[in-house]
Amino acid sequence: ASTVFRLTYIGLIFRTNPGCSPSVLQNSWSALGFTKASPKAVRTVSMNAPENCNPRLILGSQSWARRTILQEMGIKFECIAPDIDEKATRSPIPEQLVLALARAKAKALMSDQRVNGKCASHSESIRTLLLTCDQVVVHDGKILEKPENTEQAIEFIRGYGRSPCGTVGATVLTDVETGRQWEAVDSTSIHFREMSEAEVAALARDPEALSCAGALRVEGPARGFIRRIEGDLDAVMGLRKRTVRALLEEALAAPCSP
């Protein structure tokens, strides 16, 4: 079964379970290493994860930005990158494409021995959750993925100075034992000022640009050219904190066994 959350910069929608006490919520977050300084949810979501189901969280990505965002949230996690051919999954609809790719990454990790093998630092009863993501940039009605070369990066970035671009990102949380998934899609809109050809070329030469969808790396030099962002900055970077928290709350409230 799959629970889909639709999230944009306008708001956050998720289910709640009002029957559980706040103390259970705090215990569940402690298992993932949350500290008092961690961001709070938009609203309190009660949870009922049993004490023997303390989770092991695996981030299915090597993205520096996503790792940094989870670290900022105070979450304990491991990184295991899935091996998939992203070009084998296609869709003209951005939301469907990113969800399909995030699901494909989860499916690949489900058969990875590093995920299913016993981890020396955990007990046999550990509950393993996979966090997989995908993101595309949308500009002038076109889906932009990672540029193939610097010339394509220049083409992408040049267009951002003419009209706003946006990001569409999917986040999928998978319970390895039960196979159940919780999903979310986040959208943003980014408005750049006009840029000279020299400025465009300089942004395209950013070593990290080729590894980002649409060559869009707002945490790098490009931030100096942005007029405004409609949405959350962390969503533009590839992983919205409020989305992660909402999905984890929903997953931890679900039974540990099929």
PDB file of N, CA and C in Angstrom, residues 38-79:
ATOM      1  N   SER A  38      15.966  20.359  16.767  1.00  0.00           N
ATOM      2  CA  SER A  38      15.434  19.955  15.477  1.00  0.00           C
ATOM      3  C   SER A  38      14.178  20.741  15.122  1.00  0.00           C
ATOM      4  N   PRO A  39      13.941  20.980  13.812  1.00  0.00           N
ATOM      5  CA  PRO A  39      12.734  21.712  13.403  1.00  0.00           C
ATOM      6  C   PRO A  39      11.478  20.992  13.858  1.00  0.00           C
ATOM      7  N   LYS A  40      10.445  21.747  14.187  1.00  0.00           N
ATOM      8  CA  LYS A  40       9.176  21.164  14.608  1.00  0.00           C
ATOM      9  C   LYS A  40       8.262  20.975  13.415  1.00  0.00           C
ATOM     10  N   ALA A  41       7.363  20.034  13.515  1.00  0.00           N
ATOM     11  CA  ALA A  41       6.394  19.804  12.455  1.00  0.00           C
ATOM     12  C   ALA A  41       5.419  20.974  12.419  1.00  0.00           C
ATOM     13  N   VAL A  42       4.747  21.120  11.295  1.00  0.00           N
ATOM     14  CA  VAL A  42       3.761  22.177  11.169  1.00  0.00           C
ATOM     15  C   VAL A  42       2.678  21.996  12.232  1.00  0.00           C
ATOM     16  N   ARG A  43       2.336  20.746  12.518  1.00  0.00           N
ATOM     17  CA  ARG A  43       1.394  20.433  13.566  1.00  0.00           C
ATOM     18  C   ARG A  43       1.827  19.123  14.193  1.00  0.00           C
ATOM     19  N   THR A  44       1.449  18.882  15.431  1.00  0.00           N
ATOM     20  CA  THR A  44       1.866  17.668  16.103  1.00  0.00           C
ATOM     21  C   THR A  44       1.144  16.460  15.535  1.00  0.00           C
ATOM     22  N   VAL A  45       1.920  15.436  15.186  1.00  0.00           N
ATOM     23  CA  VAL A  45       1.353  14.192  14.689  1.00  0.00           C
ATOM     24  C   VAL A  45       1.673  13.112  15.705  1.00  0.00           C
ATOM     25  N   SER A  46       0.657  12.560  16.365  1.00  0.00           N
ATOM     26  CA  SER A  46       0.884  11.531  17.359  1.00  0.00           C
ATOM     27  C   SER A  46       1.318  10.246  16.685  1.00  0.00           C
ATOM     28  N   MET A  47       2.073   9.427  17.416  1.00  0.00           N
ATOM     29  CA  MET A  47       2.619   8.216  16.854  1.00  0.00           C
ATOM     30  C   MET A  47       2.496   7.074  17.839  1.00  0.00           C
ATOM     31  N   ASN A  48       2.593   5.839  17.328  1.00  0.00           N
ATOM     32  CA  ASN A  48       2.464   4.684  18.191  1.00  0.00           C
ATOM     33  C   ASN A  48       3.476   3.603  17.861  1.00  0.00           C
ATOM     34  N   ALA A  49       4.712   4.002  17.487  1.00  0.00           N
ATOM     35  CA  ALA A  49       5.740   3.022  17.166  1.00  0.00           C
ATOM     36  C   ALA A  49       6.169   2.282  18.432  1.00  0.00           C
ATOM     37  N   PRO A  50       6.107   0.934  18.452  1.00  0.00           N
ATOM     38  CA  PRO A  50       6.535   0.174  19.616  1.00  0.00           C
ATOM     39  C   PRO A  50       8.011   0.392  19.901  1.00  0.00           C
ATOM     40  N   GLU A  51       8.397   0.224  21.160  1.00  0.00           N
ATOM     41  CA  GLU A  51       9.778   0.481  21.554  1.00  0.00           C
ATOM     42  C   GLU A  51      10.759  -0.439  20.831  1.00  0.00           C
ATOM     43  N   ASN A  52      10.340  -1.683  20.472  1.00  0.00           N
ATOM     44  CA  ASN A  52      11.260  -2.603  19.829  1.00  0.00           C
ATOM     45  C   ASN A  52      11.365  -2.392  18.325  1.00  0.00           C
ATOM     46  N   CYS A  53      10.807  -1.286  17.837  1.00  0.00           N
ATOM     47  CA  CYS A  53      10.852  -0.998  16.399  1.00  0.00           C
ATOM     48  C   CYS A  53      11.687   0.243  16.103  1.00  0.00           C
ATOM     49  N   ASN A  54      12.678   0.527  16.927  1.00  0.00           N
ATOM     50  CA  ASN A  54      13.526   1.675  16.671  1.00  0.00           C
ATOM     51  C   ASN A  54      14.121   1.572  15.269  1.00  0.00           C
ATOM     52  N   PRO A  55      13.983   2.623  14.447  1.00  0.00           N
ATOM     53  CA  PRO A  55      14.318   2.496  13.036  1.00  0.00           C
ATOM     54  C   PRO A  55      15.782   2.735  12.684  1.00  0.00           C
ATOM     55  N   ARG A  56      16.178   2.098  11.599  1.00  0.00           N
ATOM     56  CA  ARG A  56      17.443   2.364  10.926  1.00  0.00           C
ATOM     57  C   ARG A  56      17.060   3.084   9.640  1.00  0.00           C
ATOM     58  N   LEU A  57      17.548   4.292   9.441  1.00  0.00           N
ATOM     59  CA  LEU A  57      17.181   5.076   8.259  1.00  0.00           C
ATOM     60  C   LEU A  57      18.327   5.056   7.262  1.00  0.00           C
ATOM     61  N   ILE A  58      18.015   4.691   6.023  1.00  0.00           N
ATOM     62  CA  ILE A  58      19.000   4.678   4.943  1.00  0.00           C
ATOM     63  C   ILE A  58      18.599   5.703   3.902  1.00  0.00           C
ATOM     64  N   LEU A  59      19.479   6.636   3.622  1.00  0.00           N
ATOM     65  CA  LEU A  59      19.257   7.615   2.562  1.00  0.00           C
ATOM     66  C   LEU A  59      19.786   7.031   1.268  1.00  0.00           C
ATOM     67  N   GLY A  60      18.912   6.826   0.300  1.00  0.00           N
ATOM     68  CA  GLY A  60      19.309   6.259  -0.980  1.00  0.00           C
ATOM     69  C   GLY A  60      19.819   7.314  -1.925  1.00  0.00           C
ATOM     70  N   SER A  61      20.868   7.995  -1.524  1.00  0.00           N
ATOM     71  CA  SER A  61      21.411   9.097  -2.318  1.00  0.00           C
ATOM     72  C   SER A  61      22.807   9.440  -1.818  1.00  0.00           C
ATOM     73  N   GLN A  62      23.638   9.923  -2.708  1.00  0.00           N
ATOM     74  CA  GLN A  62      24.952  10.449  -2.324  1.00  0.00           C
ATOM     75  C   GLN A  62      24.974  11.964  -2.423  1.00  0.00           C
ATOM     76  N   SER A  63      23.803  12.572  -2.587  1.00  0.00           N
ATOM     77  CA  SER A  63      23.706  14.025  -2.726  1.00  0.00           C
ATOM     78  C   SER A  63      24.226  14.731  -1.471  1.00  0.00           C
ATOM     79  N   TRP A  64      25.164  15.642  -1.685  1.00  0.00           N
ATOM     80  CA  TRP A  64      25.698  16.406  -0.559  1.00  0.00           C
ATOM     81  C   TRP A  64      24.592  17.233   0.082  1.00  0.00           C
ATOM     82  N   ALA A  65      23.730  17.823  -0.736  1.00  0.00           N
ATOM     83  CA  ALA A  65      22.665  18.676  -0.208  1.00  0.00           C
ATOM     84  C   ALA A  65      21.705  17.874   0.663  1.00  0.00           C
ATOM     85  N   ARG A  66      21.293  16.693   0.202  1.00  0.00           N
ATOM     86  CA  ARG A  66      20.346  15.887   0.982  1.00  0.00           C
ATOM     87  C   ARG A  66      20.984  15.388   2.275  1.00  0.00           C
ATOM     88  N   ARG A  67      22.239  15.004   2.208  1.00  0.00           N
ATOM     89  CA  ARG A  67      22.920  14.577   3.435  1.00  0.00           C
ATOM     90  C   ARG A  67      22.988  15.730   4.434  1.00  0.00           C
ATOM     91  N   THR A  68      23.293  16.919   3.931  1.00  0.00           N
ATOM     92  CA  THR A  68      23.400  18.089   4.804  1.00  0.00           C
ATOM     93  C   THR A  68      22.053  18.417   5.443  1.00  0.00           C
ATOM     94  N   ILE A  69      20.982  18.309   4.682  1.00  0.00           N
ATOM     95  CA  ILE A  69      19.651  18.622   5.209  1.00  0.00           C
ATOM     96  C   ILE A  69      19.274  17.661   6.329  1.00  0.00           C
ATOM     97  N   LEU A  70      19.524  16.372   6.150  1.00  0.00           N
ATOM     98  CA  LEU A  70      19.231  15.409   7.214  1.00  0.00           C
ATOM     99  C   LEU A  70      20.102  15.656   8.436  1.00  0.00           C
ATOM    100  N   GLN A  71      21.358  16.017   8.210  1.00  0.00           N
ATOM    101  CA  GLN A  71      22.242  16.322   9.335  1.00  0.00           C
ATOM    102  C   GLN A  71      21.749  17.541  10.105  1.00  0.00           C
ATOM    103  N   GLU A  72      21.270  18.544   9.383  1.00  0.00           N
ATOM    104  CA  GLU A  72      20.728  19.737  10.035  1.00  0.00           C
ATOM    105  C   GLU A  72      19.504  19.402  10.882  1.00  0.00           C
ATOM    106  N   MET A  73      18.752  18.379  10.467  1.00  0.00           N
ATOM    107  CA  MET A  73      17.576  17.956  11.224  1.00  0.00           C
ATOM    108  C   MET A  73      17.953  17.118  12.440  1.00  0.00           C
ATOM    109  N   GLY A  74      19.220  16.713  12.515  1.00  0.00           N
ATOM    110  CA  GLY A  74      19.666  15.908  13.641  1.00  0.00           C
ATOM    111  C   GLY A  74      19.296  14.449  13.515  1.00  0.00           C
ATOM    112  N   ILE A  75      19.062  13.967  12.294  1.00  0.00           N
ATOM    113  CA  ILE A  75      18.653  12.579  12.075  1.00  0.00           C
ATOM    114  C   ILE A  75      19.874  11.689  11.867  1.00  0.00           C
ATOM    115  N   LYS A  76      19.868  10.535  12.506  1.00  0.00           N
ATOM    116  CA  LYS A  76      20.893   9.524  12.275  1.00  0.00           C
ATOM    117  C   LYS A  76      20.528   8.750  11.011  1.00  0.00           C
ATOM    118  N   PHE A  77      21.481   8.595  10.101  1.00  0.00           N
ATOM    119  CA  PHE A  77      21.186   7.890   8.859  1.00  0.00           C
ATOM    120  C   PHE A  77      22.461   7.325   8.252  1.00  0.00           C
ATOM    121  N   GLU A  78      22.275   6.413   7.313  1.00  0.00           N
ATOM    122  CA  GLU A  78      23.358   5.862   6.509  1.00  0.00           C
ATOM    123  C   GLU A  78      23.089   6.227   5.057  1.00  0.00           C
ATOM    124  N   CYS A  79      24.123   6.208   4.232  1.00  0.00           N
ATOM    125  CA  CYS A  79      23.961   6.479   2.805  1.00  0.00           C
ATOM    126  C   CYS A  79      24.309   5.237   1.993  1.00  0.00           C
TER     127      CYS A  79
END
